Coordinates of C-alpha atoms and ligand atoms in Angstrom, one line a residue:
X1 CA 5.3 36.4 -20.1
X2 CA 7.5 33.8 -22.0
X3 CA 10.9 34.4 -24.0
X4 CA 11.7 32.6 -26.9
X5 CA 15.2 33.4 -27.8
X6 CA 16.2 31.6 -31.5
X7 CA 18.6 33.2 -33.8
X8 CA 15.8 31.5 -36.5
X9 CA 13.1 33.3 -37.3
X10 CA 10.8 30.3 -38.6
X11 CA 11.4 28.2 -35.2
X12 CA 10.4 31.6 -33.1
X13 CA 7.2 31.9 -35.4
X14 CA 5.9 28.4 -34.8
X15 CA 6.9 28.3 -31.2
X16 CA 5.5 31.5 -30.3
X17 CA 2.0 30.2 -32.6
X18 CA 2.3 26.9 -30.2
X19 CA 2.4 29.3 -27.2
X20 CA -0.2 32.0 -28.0
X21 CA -3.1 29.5 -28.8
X22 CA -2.6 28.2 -25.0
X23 CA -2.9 31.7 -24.1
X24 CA 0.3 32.6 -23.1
X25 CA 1.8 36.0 -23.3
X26 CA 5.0 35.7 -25.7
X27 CA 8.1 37.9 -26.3
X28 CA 10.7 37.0 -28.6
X29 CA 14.6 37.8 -28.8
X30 CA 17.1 37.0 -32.2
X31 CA 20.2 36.1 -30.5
X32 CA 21.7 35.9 -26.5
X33 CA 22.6 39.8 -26.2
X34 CA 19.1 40.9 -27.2
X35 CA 17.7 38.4 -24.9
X36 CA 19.8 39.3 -21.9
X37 CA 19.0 43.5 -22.3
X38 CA 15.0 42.3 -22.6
X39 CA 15.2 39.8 -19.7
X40 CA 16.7 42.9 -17.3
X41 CA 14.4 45.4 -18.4
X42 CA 11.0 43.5 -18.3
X43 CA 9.9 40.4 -16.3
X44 CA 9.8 37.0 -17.8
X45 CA 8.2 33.8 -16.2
X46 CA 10.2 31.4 -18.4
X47 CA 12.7 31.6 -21.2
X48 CA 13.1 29.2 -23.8
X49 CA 16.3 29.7 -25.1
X50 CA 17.8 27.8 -28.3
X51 CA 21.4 26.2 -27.8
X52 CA 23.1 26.4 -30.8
X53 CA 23.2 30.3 -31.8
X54 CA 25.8 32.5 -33.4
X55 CA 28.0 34.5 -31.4
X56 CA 27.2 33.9 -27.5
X57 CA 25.6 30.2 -27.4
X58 CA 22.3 29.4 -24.9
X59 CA 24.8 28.3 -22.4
X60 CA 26.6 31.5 -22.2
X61 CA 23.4 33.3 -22.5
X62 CA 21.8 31.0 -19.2
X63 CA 25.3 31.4 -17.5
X64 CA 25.1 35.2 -17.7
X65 CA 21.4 35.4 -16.6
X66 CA 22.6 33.1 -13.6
X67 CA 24.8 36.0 -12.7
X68 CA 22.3 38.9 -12.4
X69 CA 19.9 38.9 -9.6
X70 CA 17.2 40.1 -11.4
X71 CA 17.1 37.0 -14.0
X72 CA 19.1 34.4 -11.6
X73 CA 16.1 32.7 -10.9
X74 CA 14.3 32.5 -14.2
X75 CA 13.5 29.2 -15.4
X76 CA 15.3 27.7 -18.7
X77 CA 14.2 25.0 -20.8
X78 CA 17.0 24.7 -23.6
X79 CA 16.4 23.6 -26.9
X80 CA 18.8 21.3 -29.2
X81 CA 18.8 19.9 -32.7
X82 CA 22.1 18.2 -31.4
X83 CA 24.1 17.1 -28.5
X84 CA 21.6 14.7 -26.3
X85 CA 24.7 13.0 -24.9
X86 CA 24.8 13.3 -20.7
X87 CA 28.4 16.0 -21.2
X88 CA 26.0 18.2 -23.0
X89 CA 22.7 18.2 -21.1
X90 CA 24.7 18.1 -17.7
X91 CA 25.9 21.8 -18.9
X92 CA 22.8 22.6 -19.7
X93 CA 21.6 22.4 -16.0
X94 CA 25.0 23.5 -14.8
X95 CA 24.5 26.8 -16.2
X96 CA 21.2 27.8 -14.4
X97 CA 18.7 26.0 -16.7
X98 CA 15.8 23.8 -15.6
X99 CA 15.3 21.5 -18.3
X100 CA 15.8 19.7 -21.7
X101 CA 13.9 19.9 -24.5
X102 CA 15.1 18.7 -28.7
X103 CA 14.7 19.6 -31.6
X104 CA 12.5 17.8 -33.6
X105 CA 9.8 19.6 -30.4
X106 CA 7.4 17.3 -29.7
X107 CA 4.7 20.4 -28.6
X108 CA 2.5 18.3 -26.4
X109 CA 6.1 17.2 -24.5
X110 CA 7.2 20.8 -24.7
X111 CA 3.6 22.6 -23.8
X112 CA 3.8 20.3 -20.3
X113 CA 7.6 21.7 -19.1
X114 CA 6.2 25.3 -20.0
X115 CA 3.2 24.7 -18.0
X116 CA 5.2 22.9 -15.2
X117 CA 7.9 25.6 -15.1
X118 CA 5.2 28.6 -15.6
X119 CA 3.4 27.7 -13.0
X120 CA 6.0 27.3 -10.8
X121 CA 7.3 30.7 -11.4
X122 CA 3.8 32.3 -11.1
X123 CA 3.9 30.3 -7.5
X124 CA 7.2 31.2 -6.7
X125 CA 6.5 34.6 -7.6
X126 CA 3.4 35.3 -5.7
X127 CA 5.3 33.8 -2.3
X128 CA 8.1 35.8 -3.1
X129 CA 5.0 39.0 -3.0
X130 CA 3.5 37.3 0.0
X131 CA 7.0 37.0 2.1
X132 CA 7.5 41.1 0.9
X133 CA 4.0 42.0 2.0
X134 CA 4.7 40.1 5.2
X135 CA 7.9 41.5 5.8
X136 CA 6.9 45.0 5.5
X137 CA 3.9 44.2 8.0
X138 CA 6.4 42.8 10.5
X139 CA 8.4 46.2 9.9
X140 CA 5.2 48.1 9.9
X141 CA 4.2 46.4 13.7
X142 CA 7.9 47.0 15.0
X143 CA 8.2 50.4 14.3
X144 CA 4.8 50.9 15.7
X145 CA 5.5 48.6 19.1
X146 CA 8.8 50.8 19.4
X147 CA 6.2 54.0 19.3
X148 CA 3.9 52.6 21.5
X149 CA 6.2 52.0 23.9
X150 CA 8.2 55.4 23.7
X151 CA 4.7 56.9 23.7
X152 CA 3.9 54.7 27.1
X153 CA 6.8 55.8 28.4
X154 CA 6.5 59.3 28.3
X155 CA 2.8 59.0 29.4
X156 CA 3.9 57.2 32.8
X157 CA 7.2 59.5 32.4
X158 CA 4.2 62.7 33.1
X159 CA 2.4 61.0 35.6
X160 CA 5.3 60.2 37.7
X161 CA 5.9 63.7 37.7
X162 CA 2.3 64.4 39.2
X163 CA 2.1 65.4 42.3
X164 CA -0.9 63.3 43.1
X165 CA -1.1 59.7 43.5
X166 CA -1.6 58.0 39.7
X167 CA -1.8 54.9 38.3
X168 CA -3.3 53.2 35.2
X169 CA -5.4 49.8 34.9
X170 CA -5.5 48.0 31.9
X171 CA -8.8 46.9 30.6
X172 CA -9.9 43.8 32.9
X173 CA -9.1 46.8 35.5
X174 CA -6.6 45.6 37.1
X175 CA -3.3 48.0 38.2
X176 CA -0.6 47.6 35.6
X177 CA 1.1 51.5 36.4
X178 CA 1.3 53.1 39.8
X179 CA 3.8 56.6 40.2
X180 CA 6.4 56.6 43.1
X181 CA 3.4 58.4 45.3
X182 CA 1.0 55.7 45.4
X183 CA 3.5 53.8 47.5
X184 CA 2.8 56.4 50.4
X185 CA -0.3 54.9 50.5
X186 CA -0.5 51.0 49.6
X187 CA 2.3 48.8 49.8
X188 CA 1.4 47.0 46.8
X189 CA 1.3 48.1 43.6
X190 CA -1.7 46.0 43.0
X191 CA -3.9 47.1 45.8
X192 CA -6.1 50.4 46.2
X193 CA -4.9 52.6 49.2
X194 CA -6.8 51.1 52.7
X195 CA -10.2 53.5 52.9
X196 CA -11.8 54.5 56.3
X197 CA -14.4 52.0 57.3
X198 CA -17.3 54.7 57.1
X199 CA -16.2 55.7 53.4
X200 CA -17.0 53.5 49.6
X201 CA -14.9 50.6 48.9
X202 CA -13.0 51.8 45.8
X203 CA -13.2 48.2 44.3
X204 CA -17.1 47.9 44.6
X205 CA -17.3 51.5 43.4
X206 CA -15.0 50.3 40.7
X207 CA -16.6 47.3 39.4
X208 CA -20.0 49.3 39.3
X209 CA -18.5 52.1 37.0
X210 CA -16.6 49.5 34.9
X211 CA -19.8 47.5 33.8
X212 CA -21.1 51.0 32.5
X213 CA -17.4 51.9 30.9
X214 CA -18.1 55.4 33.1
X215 CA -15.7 57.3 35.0
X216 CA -16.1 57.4 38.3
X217 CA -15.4 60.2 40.9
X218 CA -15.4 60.0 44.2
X219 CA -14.4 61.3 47.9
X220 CA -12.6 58.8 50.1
X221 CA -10.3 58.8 53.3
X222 CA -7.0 57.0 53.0
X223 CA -4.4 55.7 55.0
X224 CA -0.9 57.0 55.0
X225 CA 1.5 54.6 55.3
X226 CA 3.9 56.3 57.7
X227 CA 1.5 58.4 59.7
X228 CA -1.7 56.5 60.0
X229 CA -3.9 59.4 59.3
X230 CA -6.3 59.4 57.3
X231 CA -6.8 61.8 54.7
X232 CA -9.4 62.8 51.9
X233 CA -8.2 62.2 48.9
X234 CA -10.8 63.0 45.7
X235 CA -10.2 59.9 43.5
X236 CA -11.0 59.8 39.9
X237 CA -11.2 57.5 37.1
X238 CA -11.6 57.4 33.8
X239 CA -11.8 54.7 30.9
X240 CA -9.8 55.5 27.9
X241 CA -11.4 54.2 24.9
X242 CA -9.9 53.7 21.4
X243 CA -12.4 53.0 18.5
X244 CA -14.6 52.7 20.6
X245 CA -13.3 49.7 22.2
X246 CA -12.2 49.9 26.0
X247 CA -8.1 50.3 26.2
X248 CA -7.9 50.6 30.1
X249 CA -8.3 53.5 32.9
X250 CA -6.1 56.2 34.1
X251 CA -6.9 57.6 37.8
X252 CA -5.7 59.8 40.6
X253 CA -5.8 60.3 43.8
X254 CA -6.1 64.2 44.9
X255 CA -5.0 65.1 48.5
X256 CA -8.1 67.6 49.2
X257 CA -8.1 67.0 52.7
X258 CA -7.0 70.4 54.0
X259 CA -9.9 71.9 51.3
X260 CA -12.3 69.4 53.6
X261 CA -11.4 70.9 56.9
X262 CA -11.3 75.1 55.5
X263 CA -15.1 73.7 54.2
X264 CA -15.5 72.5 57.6
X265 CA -15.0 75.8 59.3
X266 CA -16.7 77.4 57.1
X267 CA -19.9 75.0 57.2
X268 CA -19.8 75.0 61.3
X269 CA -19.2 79.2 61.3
X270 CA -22.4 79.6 58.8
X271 CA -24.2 76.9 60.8
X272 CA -23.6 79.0 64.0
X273 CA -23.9 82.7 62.9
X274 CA -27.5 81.4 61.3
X275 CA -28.7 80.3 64.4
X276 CA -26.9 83.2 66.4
X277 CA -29.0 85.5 64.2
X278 CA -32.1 83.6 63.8
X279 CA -32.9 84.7 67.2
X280 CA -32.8 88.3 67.6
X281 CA -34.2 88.7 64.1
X282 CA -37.3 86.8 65.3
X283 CA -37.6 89.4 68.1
X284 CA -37.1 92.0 66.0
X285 CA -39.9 90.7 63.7
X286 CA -42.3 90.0 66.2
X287 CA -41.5 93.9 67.8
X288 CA -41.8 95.4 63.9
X289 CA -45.5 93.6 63.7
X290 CA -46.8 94.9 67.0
X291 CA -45.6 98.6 65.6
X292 CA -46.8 97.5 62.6
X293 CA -50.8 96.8 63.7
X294 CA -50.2 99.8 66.0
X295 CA -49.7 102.3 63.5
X296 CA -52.6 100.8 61.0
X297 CA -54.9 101.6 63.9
X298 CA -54.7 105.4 63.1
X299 CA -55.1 106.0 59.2
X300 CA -53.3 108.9 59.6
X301 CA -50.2 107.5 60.9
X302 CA -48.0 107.9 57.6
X303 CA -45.0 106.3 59.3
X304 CA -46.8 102.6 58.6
X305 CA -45.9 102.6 55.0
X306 CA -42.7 102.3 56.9
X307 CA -43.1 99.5 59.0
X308 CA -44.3 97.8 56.5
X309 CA -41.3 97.8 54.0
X310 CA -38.9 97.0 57.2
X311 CA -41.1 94.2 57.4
X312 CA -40.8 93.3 54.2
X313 CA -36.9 93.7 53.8
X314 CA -37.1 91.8 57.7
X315 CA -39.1 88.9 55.8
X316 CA -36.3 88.7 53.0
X317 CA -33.6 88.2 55.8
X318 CA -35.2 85.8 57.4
X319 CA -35.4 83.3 54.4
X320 CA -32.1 84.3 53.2
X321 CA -30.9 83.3 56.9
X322 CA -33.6 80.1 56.9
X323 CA -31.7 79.3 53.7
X324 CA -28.1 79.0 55.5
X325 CA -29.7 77.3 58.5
X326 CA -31.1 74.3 55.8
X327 CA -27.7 74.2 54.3
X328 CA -25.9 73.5 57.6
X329 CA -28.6 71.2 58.3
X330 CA -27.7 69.3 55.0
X331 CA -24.2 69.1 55.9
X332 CA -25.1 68.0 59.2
X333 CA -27.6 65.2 57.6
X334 CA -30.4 67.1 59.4
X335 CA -32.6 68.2 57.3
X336 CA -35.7 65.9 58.1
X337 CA -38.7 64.9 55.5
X338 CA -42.0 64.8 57.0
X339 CA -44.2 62.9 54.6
X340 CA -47.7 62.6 54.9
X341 CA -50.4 61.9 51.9
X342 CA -51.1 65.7 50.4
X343 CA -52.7 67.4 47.7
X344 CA -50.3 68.2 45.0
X345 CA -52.3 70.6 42.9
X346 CA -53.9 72.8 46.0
X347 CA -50.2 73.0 47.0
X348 CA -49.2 74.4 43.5
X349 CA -52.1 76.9 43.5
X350 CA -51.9 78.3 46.8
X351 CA -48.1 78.6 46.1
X352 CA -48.8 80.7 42.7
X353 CA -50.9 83.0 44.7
X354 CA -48.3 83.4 47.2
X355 CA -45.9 84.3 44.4
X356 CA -48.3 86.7 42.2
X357 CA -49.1 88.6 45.6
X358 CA -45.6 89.2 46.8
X359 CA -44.5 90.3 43.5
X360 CA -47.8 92.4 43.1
X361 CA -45.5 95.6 41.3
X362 CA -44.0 93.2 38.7
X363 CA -47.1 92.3 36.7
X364 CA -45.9 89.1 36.7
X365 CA -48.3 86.3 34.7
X366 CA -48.3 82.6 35.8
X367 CA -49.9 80.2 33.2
X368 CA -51.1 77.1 34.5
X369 CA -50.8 73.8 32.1
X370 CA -52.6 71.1 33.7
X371 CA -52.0 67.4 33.8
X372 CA -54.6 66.2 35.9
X373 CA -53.2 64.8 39.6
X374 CA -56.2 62.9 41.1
X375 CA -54.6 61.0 43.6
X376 CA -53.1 62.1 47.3
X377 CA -48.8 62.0 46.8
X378 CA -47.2 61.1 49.9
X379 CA -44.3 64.7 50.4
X380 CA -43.4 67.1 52.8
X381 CA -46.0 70.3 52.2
X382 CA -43.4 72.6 53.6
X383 CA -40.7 71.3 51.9
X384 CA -42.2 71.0 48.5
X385 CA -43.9 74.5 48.3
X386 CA -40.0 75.6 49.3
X387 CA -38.7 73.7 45.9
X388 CA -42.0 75.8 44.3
X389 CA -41.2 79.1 45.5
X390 CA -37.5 78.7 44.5
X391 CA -38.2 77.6 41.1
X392 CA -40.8 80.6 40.1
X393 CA -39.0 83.2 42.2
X394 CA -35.6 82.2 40.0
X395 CA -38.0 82.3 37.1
X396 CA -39.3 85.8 37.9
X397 CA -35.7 86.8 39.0
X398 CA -33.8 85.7 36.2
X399 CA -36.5 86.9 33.4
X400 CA -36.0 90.9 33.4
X401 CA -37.4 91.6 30.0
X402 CA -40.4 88.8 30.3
X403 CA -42.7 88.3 33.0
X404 CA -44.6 85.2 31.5
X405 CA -44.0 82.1 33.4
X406 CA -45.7 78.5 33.0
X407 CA -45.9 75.7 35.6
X408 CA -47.0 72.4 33.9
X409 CA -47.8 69.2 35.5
X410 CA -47.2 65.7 33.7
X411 CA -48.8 62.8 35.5
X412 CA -47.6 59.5 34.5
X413 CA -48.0 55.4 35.6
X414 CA -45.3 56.0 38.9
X415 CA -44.7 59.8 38.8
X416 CA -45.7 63.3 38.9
X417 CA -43.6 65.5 37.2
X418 CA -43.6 69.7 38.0
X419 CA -42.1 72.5 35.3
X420 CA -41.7 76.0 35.9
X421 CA -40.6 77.4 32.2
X422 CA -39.4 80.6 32.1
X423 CA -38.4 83.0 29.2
X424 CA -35.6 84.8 30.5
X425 CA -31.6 85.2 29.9
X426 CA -31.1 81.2 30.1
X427 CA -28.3 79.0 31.5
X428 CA -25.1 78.5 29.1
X429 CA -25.2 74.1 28.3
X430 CA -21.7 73.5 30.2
X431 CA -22.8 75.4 33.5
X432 CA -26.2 73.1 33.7
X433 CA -25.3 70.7 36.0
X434 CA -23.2 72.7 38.1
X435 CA -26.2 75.2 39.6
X436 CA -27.7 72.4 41.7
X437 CA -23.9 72.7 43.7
X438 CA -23.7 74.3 46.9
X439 CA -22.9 78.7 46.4
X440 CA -22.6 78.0 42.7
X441 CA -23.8 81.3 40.7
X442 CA -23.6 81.5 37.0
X443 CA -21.1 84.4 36.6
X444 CA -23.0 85.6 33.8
X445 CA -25.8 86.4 35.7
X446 CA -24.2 87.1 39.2
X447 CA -23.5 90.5 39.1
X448 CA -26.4 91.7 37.7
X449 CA -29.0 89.5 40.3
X450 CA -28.8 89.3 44.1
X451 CA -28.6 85.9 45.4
X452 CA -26.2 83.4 47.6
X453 CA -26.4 79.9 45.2
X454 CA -28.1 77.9 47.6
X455 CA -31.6 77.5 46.8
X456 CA -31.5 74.8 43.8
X457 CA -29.0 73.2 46.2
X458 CA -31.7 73.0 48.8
X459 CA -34.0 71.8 46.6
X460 CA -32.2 69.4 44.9
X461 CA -31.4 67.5 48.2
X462 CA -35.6 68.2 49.4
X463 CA -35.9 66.2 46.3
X464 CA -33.1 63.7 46.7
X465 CA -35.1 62.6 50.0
X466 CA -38.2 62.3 48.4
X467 CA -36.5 60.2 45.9
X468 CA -37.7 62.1 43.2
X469 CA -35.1 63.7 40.5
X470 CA -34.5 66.8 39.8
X471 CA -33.2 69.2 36.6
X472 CA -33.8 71.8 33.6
X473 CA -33.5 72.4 30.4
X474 CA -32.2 75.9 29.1
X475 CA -31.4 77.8 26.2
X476 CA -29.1 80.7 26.1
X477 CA -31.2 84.0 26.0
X478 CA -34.4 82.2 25.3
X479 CA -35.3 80.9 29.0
X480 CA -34.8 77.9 31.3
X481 CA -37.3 74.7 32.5
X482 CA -36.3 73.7 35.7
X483 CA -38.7 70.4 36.8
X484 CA -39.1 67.8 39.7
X485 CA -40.4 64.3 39.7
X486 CA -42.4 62.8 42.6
X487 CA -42.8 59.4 43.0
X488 CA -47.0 58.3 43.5
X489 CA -46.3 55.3 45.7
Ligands
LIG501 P1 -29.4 82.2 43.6 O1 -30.5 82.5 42.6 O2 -29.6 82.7 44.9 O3 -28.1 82.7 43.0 P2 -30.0 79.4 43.1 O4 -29.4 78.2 43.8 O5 -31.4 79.5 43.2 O6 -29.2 80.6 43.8 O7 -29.5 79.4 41.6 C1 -28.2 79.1 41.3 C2 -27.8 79.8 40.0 O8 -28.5 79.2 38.9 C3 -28.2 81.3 40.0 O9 -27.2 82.1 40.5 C4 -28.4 81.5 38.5 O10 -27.1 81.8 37.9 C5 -28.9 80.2 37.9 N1 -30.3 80.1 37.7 C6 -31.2 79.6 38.6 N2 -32.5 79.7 38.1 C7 -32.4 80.3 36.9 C8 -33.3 80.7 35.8 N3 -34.6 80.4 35.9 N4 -32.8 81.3 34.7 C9 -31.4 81.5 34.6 N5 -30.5 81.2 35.5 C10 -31.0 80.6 36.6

């Protein structure tokens, strides 16, 4: 907006005519006072302000704008009837104004200063908003890099107060943060800890993990520094990502070594008390049979309902004690495959029959849905009915109010996939994964159902070495698929 400030009322009207039909907003003032109160209250781009005036002259008037901050830098073009000698006009720019305009106005003379000065202003103006808008960013990003790093501090403040090893990478993974405990293992605070030769290399497990952005966890032996030893350590990493976008990695290093060796004992005691007992157990079955077919001979010998339940509660020993045996041979890297070309659908009947006859008393009902298999799978019979029985004894097990269960087969271009669905009390989401881990019992269900947690862990590893996959789905009170995939070639 433009000021006109004229103590006459017919040079304001044309001027302000002159002004409007360029388009230019116009405000008008009758004498210097009126035009200093307008120009501190609203914001003017120019002010054309008459010289000669009654009471305080333009002069006074442009010398008291030049001492207020708000109007200091307000362009002035003066107007004069009078006065065009240099004295005069030299006071007019002395006292803040930017030009020199008189009176008769030539308007197309006059009209090319406003534009001049206008546009100046307006340019002026929107810098001055640009430098403000900048400034306050600059403020904004200080304040937030004085944050950050109060916020980083405190971050590596906690993890040096860990008592495992830690240290953060940044996003190109490489080690920008190590704690004081690291340096009991590596001497630099760039390089991993030294692992035993028979363990991962950290960095190749790394770099695999980092292409897929995943955390990676993992069980490794490293050097101590002083001592030489080598000790496990459970290392763990995990990318931290902020919209989205990779920020970097934190990790640590947990000492689990003396966990390793307790798990040691206790894998070497069960892997020696199974064997102890295997034996006299399988005298003691072979004795219970012979009694067994004894008494049968004589109808009347009552005692053989007898026989035959110890030889029944003998049979549920020996798997539970077969069981232990396979887990110590898994820890042991014993357990061998024998593969050989077999008949995947006799297997899964026979194995339902197996099932319906030794849990005659439950009424229990196996549906069938079949996928048609007509091709030999190469797989370890034994092995694979063992993954079977597990499945739709868990089925049966954990189903106490249903007694329906389905095995399904899908055949596809390069596998064969098997499903026992059940209808029973279900597996909560977040314990899934876990019941494929060695002794690992849903709580829920543990007190309520015998068992020792180590059958889906046996199967899961028959599986592993068939390279097929293994896993289930589940719903809370509404029953559990557990399945297995066999590769055809
Ligand atoms: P066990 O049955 O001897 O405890 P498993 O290794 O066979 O051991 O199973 C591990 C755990 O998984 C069980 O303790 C049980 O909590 C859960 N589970 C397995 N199968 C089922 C199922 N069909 N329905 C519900 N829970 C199951």
């Amino acid at each position: 907006m433009i000021l006109i400030v004229d103590d006459n009322q017919n040079n304001i009207y044309s001027l302000k005519k002159l002004l409007e039909s360029k388009d230019f907003q116009v405000d008008t003032a009758n004498s210097g006072e009126e035009a200093l109160g307008k120009a501190l209250k609203n914001n003017y781009a120019l002010i054309i302000l008459d010289v000669q005036m009654p009471g305080m002259d333009g002069f006074e008037v442009a010398e008291n704008f030049a001492g207020y901050s708000k109007t200091k830098e307000i362009p002035i073009i003066f107007l004069s009837a009078v006065n065009t000698e240099k004295k005069f006009i030299t006071r007019g720019y002395n006292s803040g104004g930017k030009d020199y305009v008189t009176k008769p106005i030539d308007p197309e003379i006059l009209m090319l200063k406003v534009k001049t000065f206008y546009n100046m202003q307006e340019n002026s103006l929107a810098m001055k908003k640009t430098q403000q808008s900048l400034e306050l960013e600059v403020k904004g990003r200080r304040e937030a890099q004085v944050s950050m790093k109060s916020e980083i501090d405190h971050f590596q403040l906690m993890l040096e107060a860990l008592p495992q090893i830690a240290f953060t990478l940044n996003e190109d993974g490489i080690v920008n943060f190590v704690n004081k405990k690291w340096f009991e293992y590596s001497s630099s605070d760039q390089e991993f800890p030294e692992t035993h030769s028979d363990d991962l290399n950290i960095d190749e497990e790394f770099q695999r993990c980092k292409k897929k952005g995943k955390a990676l966890e993992l069980e490794v032996r490293i050097k101590n520094i002083d001592s030489g030893e080598y000790r496990y350590h459970l290392l763990r990493m995990s990318p931290v990502y902020q919209n989205k976008k990779l920020k970097n990695w934190v990790g640590t290093f947990t000492d689990i070594e003396d966990q390793k060796k307790v798990e040691k004992e206790k894998d070497e005691f069960l892997s020696i008390a199974s064997h102890e007992l295997k034996t006299p157990l399988t005298s003691i079955k072979a004795y219970m049979q012979l009694l067994d077919r004894k008494l049968k001979l004589n109808t009347e010998n009552t005692e053989a309902v007898f026989v035959t339940k110890a030889l029944d509660q003998i049979e549920k020993l020996n798997m539970l004690i077969t069981d232990l045996l396979d887990v110590s041979k898994i820890e042991n890297g014993k357990l061998k495959i024998n593969k050989k070309p077999n008949d995947l659908e006799k297997l899964i009947h026979n194995t339902i029959d197996t099932i319906l006859q030794t849990h005659e008393n439950q009424n229990v009902k196996i549906e069938r849905h079949i996928g048609k298999i007509n091709q030999l799978i190469s797989f370890d019979d034994i092995r694979i009915e063992q993954v079977l029985i597990n499945f739709l004894t868990n089925a049966i097990k954990y189903s106490p109010e249903n007694n329906q269960v389905i095995v399904t087969t899908f055949v596809d271009d390069d596998e064969v996939k098997v499903s026992v669905t059940d209808f029973g009390i279900g597996i909560p989401d977040f314990k899934q994964d876990a019941v494929f881990r060695k002794f690992y019992r849903v709580e829920e269900s543990s007190v309520q159902f015998q068992g020792m947690g180590i059958g889906l862990y046996i199967c899961s590893e028959i599986i592993k070495q068939h390279h097929g996959t293994i896993g289930l789905s589940s719903k809370l009170e509404e029953g559990s698929t557990f399945y297995f995939t066999l590769p055809l070639n």
